[in-house]
Each structure stands twice: as C-alpha cells, then as structure tokens.
Amino acid sequence: MQRQYPTVTYTRLYCVNDDPDFLKIAAESANPHIEAMLSVPQHHKHIQTRRLDLD
C-alpha cells in the first residue's frame, strides 16, 4: 500500500496476537474443545478398493 499511496503515513498498531501471554491463554482455552472434537468417533464412509491382477 505504501507504494500505491506514498504520501500516507503508516503506523503499525499493537495487536493482541503479538502478546505471547495472550496466545498461551488462547491456546489453553482452545485445547479442551480440540480434544473433545478429536474424541468424537468419525463416521467416514470407507472406500473399498480392489487389487487388480493384470496377469
């Protein structure tokens, strides 16, 4: 954007994602939800394959 608008002054603002403590708290709060999703049995339709003998 600076190339397109060289007369504009850009300032990088602080972001909560820059805080390692916040990231740790967010990860810790997400872990139980992720574990719960992973513990649910998956019901995938299994693809049946056959071996073709071309002899």
PDB file of N, CA, C and O in Angstrom:
ATOM      1  N   MET A   1       0.815  -1.184   0.000  1.00  0.00           N
ATOM      2  CA  MET A   1       0.000   0.000   0.000  1.00  0.00           C
ATOM      3  C   MET A   1       0.861   1.251   0.000  1.00  0.00           C
ATOM      4  O   MET A   1       0.450   2.251  -0.560  1.00  0.00           O
ATOM      5  N   GLN A   2       2.023   1.157   0.627  1.00  0.00           N
ATOM      6  CA  GLN A   2       2.872   2.344   0.664  1.00  0.00           C
ATOM      7  C   GLN A   2       3.325   2.756  -0.731  1.00  0.00           C
ATOM      8  O   GLN A   2       3.500   3.932  -0.987  1.00  0.00           O
ATOM      9  N   ARG A   3       3.502   1.788  -1.620  1.00  0.00           N
ATOM     10  CA  ARG A   3       3.872   2.135  -2.994  1.00  0.00           C
ATOM     11  C   ARG A   3       2.725   2.842  -3.695  1.00  0.00           C
ATOM     12  O   ARG A   3       2.930   3.755  -4.474  1.00  0.00           O
ATOM     13  N   GLN A   4       1.514   2.380  -3.425  1.00  0.00           N
ATOM     14  CA  GLN A   4       0.350   2.967  -4.086  1.00  0.00           C
ATOM     15  C   GLN A   4       0.006   4.336  -3.506  1.00  0.00           C
ATOM     16  O   GLN A   4      -0.451   5.218  -4.223  1.00  0.00           O
ATOM     17  N   TYR A   5       0.241   4.528  -2.222  1.00  0.00           N
ATOM     18  CA  TYR A   5      -0.081   5.788  -1.548  1.00  0.00           C
ATOM     19  C   TYR A   5       1.139   6.271  -0.770  1.00  0.00           C
ATOM     20  O   TYR A   5       1.173   6.232   0.456  1.00  0.00           O
ATOM     21  N   PRO A   6       2.147   6.770  -1.456  1.00  0.00           N
ATOM     22  CA  PRO A   6       3.399   7.138  -0.782  1.00  0.00           C
ATOM     23  C   PRO A   6       3.278   8.347   0.148  1.00  0.00           C
ATOM     24  O   PRO A   6       4.122   8.545   1.011  1.00  0.00           O
ATOM     25  N   THR A   7       2.239   9.134   0.009  1.00  0.00           N
ATOM     26  CA  THR A   7       2.106  10.331   0.859  1.00  0.00           C
ATOM     27  C   THR A   7       1.406  10.041   2.181  1.00  0.00           C
ATOM     28  O   THR A   7       1.345  10.902   3.049  1.00  0.00           O
ATOM     29  N   VAL A   8       0.897   8.828   2.343  1.00  0.00           N
ATOM     30  CA  VAL A   8       0.190   8.457   3.569  1.00  0.00           C
ATOM     31  C   VAL A   8       1.194   7.924   4.573  1.00  0.00           C
ATOM     32  O   VAL A   8       2.096   7.164   4.230  1.00  0.00           O
ATOM     33  N   THR A   9       1.054   8.352   5.817  1.00  0.00           N
ATOM     34  CA  THR A   9       1.910   7.851   6.887  1.00  0.00           C
ATOM     35  C   THR A   9       1.255   6.619   7.500  1.00  0.00           C
ATOM     36  O   THR A   9       0.095   6.645   7.880  1.00  0.00           O
ATOM     37  N   TYR A  10       2.025   5.517   7.564  1.00  0.00           N
ATOM     38  CA  TYR A  10       1.512   4.265   8.103  1.00  0.00           C
ATOM     39  C   TYR A  10       2.118   4.015   9.472  1.00  0.00           C
ATOM     40  O   TYR A  10       3.302   4.215   9.685  1.00  0.00           O
ATOM     41  N   THR A  11       1.286   3.562  10.382  1.00  0.00           N
ATOM     42  CA  THR A  11       1.727   3.221  11.724  1.00  0.00           C
ATOM     43  C   THR A  11       1.264   1.815  12.036  1.00  0.00           C
ATOM     44  O   THR A  11       0.097   1.481  11.862  1.00  0.00           O
ATOM     45  N   ARG A  12       2.192   0.987  12.473  1.00  0.00           N
ATOM     46  CA  ARG A  12       1.810  -0.372  12.870  1.00  0.00           C
ATOM     47  C   ARG A  12       1.260  -0.313  14.277  1.00  0.00           C
ATOM     48  O   ARG A  12       1.919   0.124  15.212  1.00  0.00           O
ATOM     49  N   LEU A  13       0.023  -0.767  14.428  1.00  0.00           N
ATOM     50  CA  LEU A  13      -0.624  -0.746  15.725  1.00  0.00           C
ATOM     51  C   LEU A  13      -0.376  -2.058  16.455  1.00  0.00           C
ATOM     52  O   LEU A  13      -0.213  -3.110  15.847  1.00  0.00           O
ATOM     53  N   TYR A  14      -0.358  -1.978  17.768  1.00  0.00           N
ATOM     54  CA  TYR A  14      -0.213  -3.163  18.601  1.00  0.00           C
ATOM     55  C   TYR A  14      -1.405  -4.078  18.368  1.00  0.00           C
ATOM     56  O   TYR A  14      -2.538  -3.632  18.225  1.00  0.00           O
ATOM     57  N   CYS A  15      -1.163  -5.341  18.321  1.00  0.00           N
ATOM     58  CA  CYS A  15      -2.208  -6.339  18.131  1.00  0.00           C
ATOM     59  C   CYS A  15      -2.144  -7.339  19.282  1.00  0.00           C
ATOM     60  O   CYS A  15      -1.060  -7.713  19.728  1.00  0.00           O
ATOM     61  N   VAL A  16      -3.295  -7.766  19.747  1.00  0.00           N
ATOM     62  CA  VAL A  16      -3.327  -8.694  20.870  1.00  0.00           C
ATOM     63  C   VAL A  16      -2.590  -9.993  20.515  1.00  0.00           C
ATOM     64  O   VAL A  16      -2.037 -10.654  21.385  1.00  0.00           O
ATOM     65  N   ASN A  17      -2.564 -10.365  19.239  1.00  0.00           N
ATOM     66  CA  ASN A  17      -1.857 -11.572  18.830  1.00  0.00           C
ATOM     67  C   ASN A  17      -0.347 -11.449  18.972  1.00  0.00           C
ATOM     68  O   ASN A  17       0.370 -12.433  18.849  1.00  0.00           O
ATOM     69  N   ASP A  18       0.152 -10.237  19.199  1.00  0.00           N
ATOM     70  CA  ASP A  18       1.584 -10.035  19.418  1.00  0.00           C
ATOM     71  C   ASP A  18       2.000 -10.387  20.844  1.00  0.00           C
ATOM     72  O   ASP A  18       3.186 -10.457  21.143  1.00  0.00           O
ATOM     73  N   ASP A  19       1.041 -10.587  21.721  1.00  0.00           N
ATOM     74  CA  ASP A  19       1.325 -10.832  23.137  1.00  0.00           C
ATOM     75  C   ASP A  19       1.436 -12.338  23.392  1.00  0.00           C
ATOM     76  O   ASP A  19       0.447 -13.058  23.282  1.00  0.00           O
ATOM     77  N   PRO A  20       2.625 -12.843  23.723  1.00  0.00           N
ATOM     78  CA  PRO A  20       2.788 -14.282  23.942  1.00  0.00           C
ATOM     79  C   PRO A  20       1.910 -14.809  25.078  1.00  0.00           C
ATOM     80  O   PRO A  20       1.453 -15.954  25.032  1.00  0.00           O
ATOM     81  N   ASP A  21       1.656 -13.987  26.092  1.00  0.00           N
ATOM     82  CA  ASP A  21       0.786 -14.435  27.187  1.00  0.00           C
ATOM     83  C   ASP A  21      -0.640 -14.651  26.692  1.00  0.00           C
ATOM     84  O   ASP A  21      -1.304 -15.605  27.077  1.00  0.00           O
ATOM     85  N   PHE A  22      -1.113 -13.751  25.838  1.00  0.00           N
ATOM     86  CA  PHE A  22      -2.453 -13.911  25.276  1.00  0.00           C
ATOM     87  C   PHE A  22      -2.529 -15.181  24.440  1.00  0.00           C
ATOM     88  O   PHE A  22      -3.497 -15.944  24.534  1.00  0.00           O
ATOM     89  N   LEU A  23      -1.514 -15.414  23.614  1.00  0.00           N
ATOM     90  CA  LEU A  23      -1.519 -16.610  22.772  1.00  0.00           C
ATOM     91  C   LEU A  23      -1.538 -17.882  23.617  1.00  0.00           C
ATOM     92  O   LEU A  23      -2.217 -18.849  23.283  1.00  0.00           O
ATOM     93  N   LYS A  24      -0.813 -17.874  24.720  1.00  0.00           N
ATOM     94  CA  LYS A  24      -0.795 -19.035  25.617  1.00  0.00           C
ATOM     95  C   LYS A  24      -2.178 -19.256  26.225  1.00  0.00           C
ATOM     96  O   LYS A  24      -2.685 -20.381  26.254  1.00  0.00           O
ATOM     97  N   ILE A  25      -2.812 -18.178  26.680  1.00  0.00           N
ATOM     98  CA  ILE A  25      -4.149 -18.285  27.273  1.00  0.00           C
ATOM     99  C   ILE A  25      -5.152 -18.777  26.231  1.00  0.00           C
ATOM    100  O   ILE A  25      -5.984 -19.643  26.504  1.00  0.00           O
ATOM    101  N   ALA A  26      -5.072 -18.247  25.025  1.00  0.00           N
ATOM    102  CA  ALA A  26      -5.991 -18.658  23.960  1.00  0.00           C
ATOM    103  C   ALA A  26      -5.808 -20.139  23.628  1.00  0.00           C
ATOM    104  O   ALA A  26      -6.783 -20.873  23.462  1.00  0.00           O
ATOM    105  N   ALA A  27      -4.560 -20.581  23.549  1.00  0.00           N
ATOM    106  CA  ALA A  27      -4.288 -21.985  23.245  1.00  0.00           C
ATOM    107  C   ALA A  27      -4.790 -22.885  24.362  1.00  0.00           C
ATOM    108  O   ALA A  27      -5.390 -23.938  24.107  1.00  0.00           O
ATOM    109  N   GLU A  28      -4.563 -22.485  25.601  1.00  0.00           N
ATOM    110  CA  GLU A  28      -5.015 -23.291  26.735  1.00  0.00           C
ATOM    111  C   GLU A  28      -6.538 -23.385  26.775  1.00  0.00           C
ATOM    112  O   GLU A  28      -7.085 -24.425  27.126  1.00  0.00           O
ATOM    113  N   SER A  29      -7.231 -22.313  26.403  1.00  0.00           N
ATOM    114  CA  SER A  29      -8.695 -22.363  26.417  1.00  0.00           C
ATOM    115  C   SER A  29      -9.233 -23.163  25.241  1.00  0.00           C
ATOM    116  O   SER A  29     -10.322 -23.722  25.311  1.00  0.00           O
ATOM    117  N   ALA A  30      -8.471 -23.237  24.148  1.00  0.00           N
ATOM    118  CA  ALA A  30      -8.930 -23.990  22.974  1.00  0.00           C
ATOM    119  C   ALA A  30      -8.661 -25.481  23.113  1.00  0.00           C
ATOM    120  O   ALA A  30      -9.390 -26.295  22.527  1.00  0.00           O
ATOM    121  N   ASN A  31      -7.650 -25.866  23.866  1.00  0.00           N
ATOM    122  CA  ASN A  31      -7.263 -27.277  23.960  1.00  0.00           C
ATOM    123  C   ASN A  31      -8.402 -28.212  24.368  1.00  0.00           C
ATOM    124  O   ASN A  31      -8.580 -29.251  23.735  1.00  0.00           O
ATOM    125  N   PRO A  32      -9.206 -27.896  25.391  1.00  0.00           N
ATOM    126  CA  PRO A  32     -10.292 -28.824  25.747  1.00  0.00           C
ATOM    127  C   PRO A  32     -11.298 -29.004  24.611  1.00  0.00           C
ATOM    128  O   PRO A  32     -11.813 -30.100  24.400  1.00  0.00           O
ATOM    129  N   HIS A  33     -11.562 -27.944  23.865  1.00  0.00           N
ATOM    130  CA  HIS A  33     -12.509 -28.035  22.751  1.00  0.00           C
ATOM    131  C   HIS A  33     -11.935 -28.897  21.625  1.00  0.00           C
ATOM    132  O   HIS A  33     -12.647 -29.710  21.028  1.00  0.00           O
ATOM    133  N   ILE A  34     -10.653 -28.735  21.368  1.00  0.00           N
ATOM    134  CA  ILE A  34      -9.999 -29.536  20.332  1.00  0.00           C
ATOM    135  C   ILE A  34      -9.980 -31.005  20.742  1.00  0.00           C
ATOM    136  O   ILE A  34     -10.290 -31.891  19.942  1.00  0.00           O
ATOM    137  N   GLU A  35      -9.644 -31.269  21.992  1.00  0.00           N
ATOM    138  CA  GLU A  35      -9.624 -32.648  22.481  1.00  0.00           C
ATOM    139  C   GLU A  35     -11.014 -33.274  22.408  1.00  0.00           C
ATOM    140  O   GLU A  35     -11.154 -34.449  22.048  1.00  0.00           O
ATOM    141  N   ALA A  36     -12.054 -32.504  22.723  1.00  0.00           N
ATOM    142  CA  ALA A  36     -13.418 -33.018  22.653  1.00  0.00           C
ATOM    143  C   ALA A  36     -13.789 -33.364  21.213  1.00  0.00           C
ATOM    144  O   ALA A  36     -14.406 -34.403  20.952  1.00  0.00           O
ATOM    145  N   MET A  37     -13.413 -32.520  20.280  1.00  0.00           N
ATOM    146  CA  MET A  37     -13.713 -32.803  18.874  1.00  0.00           C
ATOM    147  C   MET A  37     -12.968 -34.031  18.388  1.00  0.00           C
ATOM    148  O   MET A  37     -13.506 -34.839  17.625  1.00  0.00           O
ATOM    149  N   LEU A  38     -11.729 -34.193  18.827  1.00  0.00           N
ATOM    150  CA  LEU A  38     -10.934 -35.334  18.389  1.00  0.00           C
ATOM    151  C   LEU A  38     -11.413 -36.645  19.008  1.00  0.00           C
ATOM    152  O   LEU A  38     -11.154 -37.712  18.468  1.00  0.00           O
ATOM    153  N   SER A  39     -12.100 -36.575  20.139  1.00  0.00           N
ATOM    154  CA  SER A  39     -12.545 -37.801  20.806  1.00  0.00           C
ATOM    155  C   SER A  39     -13.868 -38.318  20.250  1.00  0.00           C
ATOM    156  O   SER A  39     -14.268 -39.429  20.564  1.00  0.00           O
ATOM    157  N   VAL A  40     -14.548 -37.535  19.427  1.00  0.00           N
ATOM    158  CA  VAL A  40     -15.807 -37.967  18.833  1.00  0.00           C
ATOM    159  C   VAL A  40     -15.495 -38.947  17.709  1.00  0.00           C
ATOM    160  O   VAL A  40     -14.667 -38.663  16.847  1.00  0.00           O
ATOM    161  N   PRO A  41     -16.155 -40.104  17.719  1.00  0.00           N
ATOM    162  CA  PRO A  41     -15.898 -41.073  16.645  1.00  0.00           C
ATOM    163  C   PRO A  41     -16.228 -40.468  15.286  1.00  0.00           C
ATOM    164  O   PRO A  41     -17.239 -39.792  15.122  1.00  0.00           O
ATOM    165  N   GLN A  42     -15.370 -40.718  14.346  1.00  0.00           N
ATOM    166  CA  GLN A  42     -15.570 -40.215  12.991  1.00  0.00           C
ATOM    167  C   GLN A  42     -16.312 -41.269  12.181  1.00  0.00           C
ATOM    168  O   GLN A  42     -15.983 -42.446  12.231  1.00  0.00           O
ATOM    169  N   HIS A  43     -17.293 -40.853  11.439  1.00  0.00           N
ATOM    170  CA  HIS A  43     -18.098 -41.772  10.631  1.00  0.00           C
ATOM    171  C   HIS A  43     -17.839 -41.499   9.155  1.00  0.00           C
ATOM    172  O   HIS A  43     -18.648 -40.904   8.465  1.00  0.00           O
ATOM    173  N   HIS A  44     -16.684 -41.934   8.709  1.00  0.00           N
ATOM    174  CA  HIS A  44     -16.333 -41.775   7.302  1.00  0.00           C
ATOM    175  C   HIS A  44     -16.799 -43.006   6.540  1.00  0.00           C
ATOM    176  O   HIS A  44     -16.694 -44.129   7.022  1.00  0.00           O
ATOM    177  N   LYS A  45     -17.289 -42.767   5.375  1.00  0.00           N
ATOM    178  CA  LYS A  45     -17.603 -43.898   4.508  1.00  0.00           C
ATOM    179  C   LYS A  45     -16.287 -44.425   3.982  1.00  0.00           C
ATOM    180  O   LYS A  45     -15.514 -43.696   3.385  1.00  0.00           O
ATOM    181  N   HIS A  46     -16.022 -45.661   4.273  1.00  0.00           N
ATOM    182  CA  HIS A  46     -14.761 -46.250   3.849  1.00  0.00           C
ATOM    183  C   HIS A  46     -14.815 -46.588   2.364  1.00  0.00           C
ATOM    184  O   HIS A  46     -15.794 -47.148   1.882  1.00  0.00           O
ATOM    185  N   ILE A  47     -13.800 -46.246   1.686  1.00  0.00           N
ATOM    186  CA  ILE A  47     -13.699 -46.552   0.271  1.00  0.00           C
ATOM    187  C   ILE A  47     -13.130 -47.950   0.133  1.00  0.00           C
ATOM    188  O   ILE A  47     -12.077 -48.264   0.678  1.00  0.00           O
ATOM    189  N   GLN A  48     -13.864 -48.784  -0.562  1.00  0.00           N
ATOM    190  CA  GLN A  48     -13.390 -50.146  -0.765  1.00  0.00           C
ATOM    191  C   GLN A  48     -12.520 -50.162  -2.025  1.00  0.00           C
ATOM    192  O   GLN A  48     -12.868 -49.591  -3.047  1.00  0.00           O
ATOM    193  N   THR A  49     -11.396 -50.774  -1.892  1.00  0.00           N
ATOM    194  CA  THR A  49     -10.506 -50.885  -3.044  1.00  0.00           C
ATOM    195  C   THR A  49     -10.288 -52.345  -3.350  1.00  0.00           C
ATOM    196  O   THR A  49     -10.385 -53.210  -2.494  1.00  0.00           O
ATOM    197  N   ARG A  50     -10.002 -52.606  -4.601  1.00  0.00           N
ATOM    198  CA  ARG A  50      -9.708 -53.965  -5.025  1.00  0.00           C
ATOM    199  C   ARG A  50      -8.366 -53.955  -5.738  1.00  0.00           C
ATOM    200  O   ARG A  50      -8.033 -53.027  -6.451  1.00  0.00           O
ATOM    201  N   ARG A  51      -7.643 -55.020  -5.515  1.00  0.00           N
ATOM    202  CA  ARG A  51      -6.368 -55.163  -6.206  1.00  0.00           C
ATOM    203  C   ARG A  51      -6.636 -55.815  -7.561  1.00  0.00           C
ATOM    204  O   ARG A  51      -7.307 -56.834  -7.644  1.00  0.00           O
ATOM    205  N   LEU A  52      -6.167 -55.193  -8.596  1.00  0.00           N
ATOM    206  CA  LEU A  52      -6.356 -55.747  -9.945  1.00  0.00           C
ATOM    207  C   LEU A  52      -5.116 -56.513 -10.354  1.00  0.00           C
ATOM    208  O   LEU A  52      -4.021 -55.963 -10.353  1.00  0.00           O
ATOM    209  N   ASP A  53      -5.302 -57.762 -10.655  1.00  0.00           N
ATOM    210  CA  ASP A  53      -4.197 -58.564 -11.172  1.00  0.00           C
ATOM    211  C   ASP A  53      -4.276 -58.526 -12.699  1.00  0.00           C
ATOM    212  O   ASP A  53      -5.259 -58.968 -13.279  1.00  0.00           O
ATOM    213  N   LEU A  54      -3.256 -57.982 -13.298  1.00  0.00           N
ATOM    214  CA  LEU A  54      -3.268 -57.844 -14.745  1.00  0.00           C
ATOM    215  C   LEU A  54      -2.524 -58.968 -15.448  1.00  0.00           C
ATOM    216  O   LEU A  54      -2.217 -58.859 -16.623  1.00  0.00           O
ATOM    217  N   ASP A  55      -2.257 -60.034 -14.747  1.00  0.00           N
ATOM    218  CA  ASP A  55      -1.550 -61.174 -15.377  1.00  0.00           C
ATOM    219  C   ASP A  55      -2.473 -61.985 -16.231  1.00  0.00           C
ATOM    220  O   ASP A  55      -3.573 -62.214 -16.019  1.00  0.00           O
TER     221      ASP A  55
END
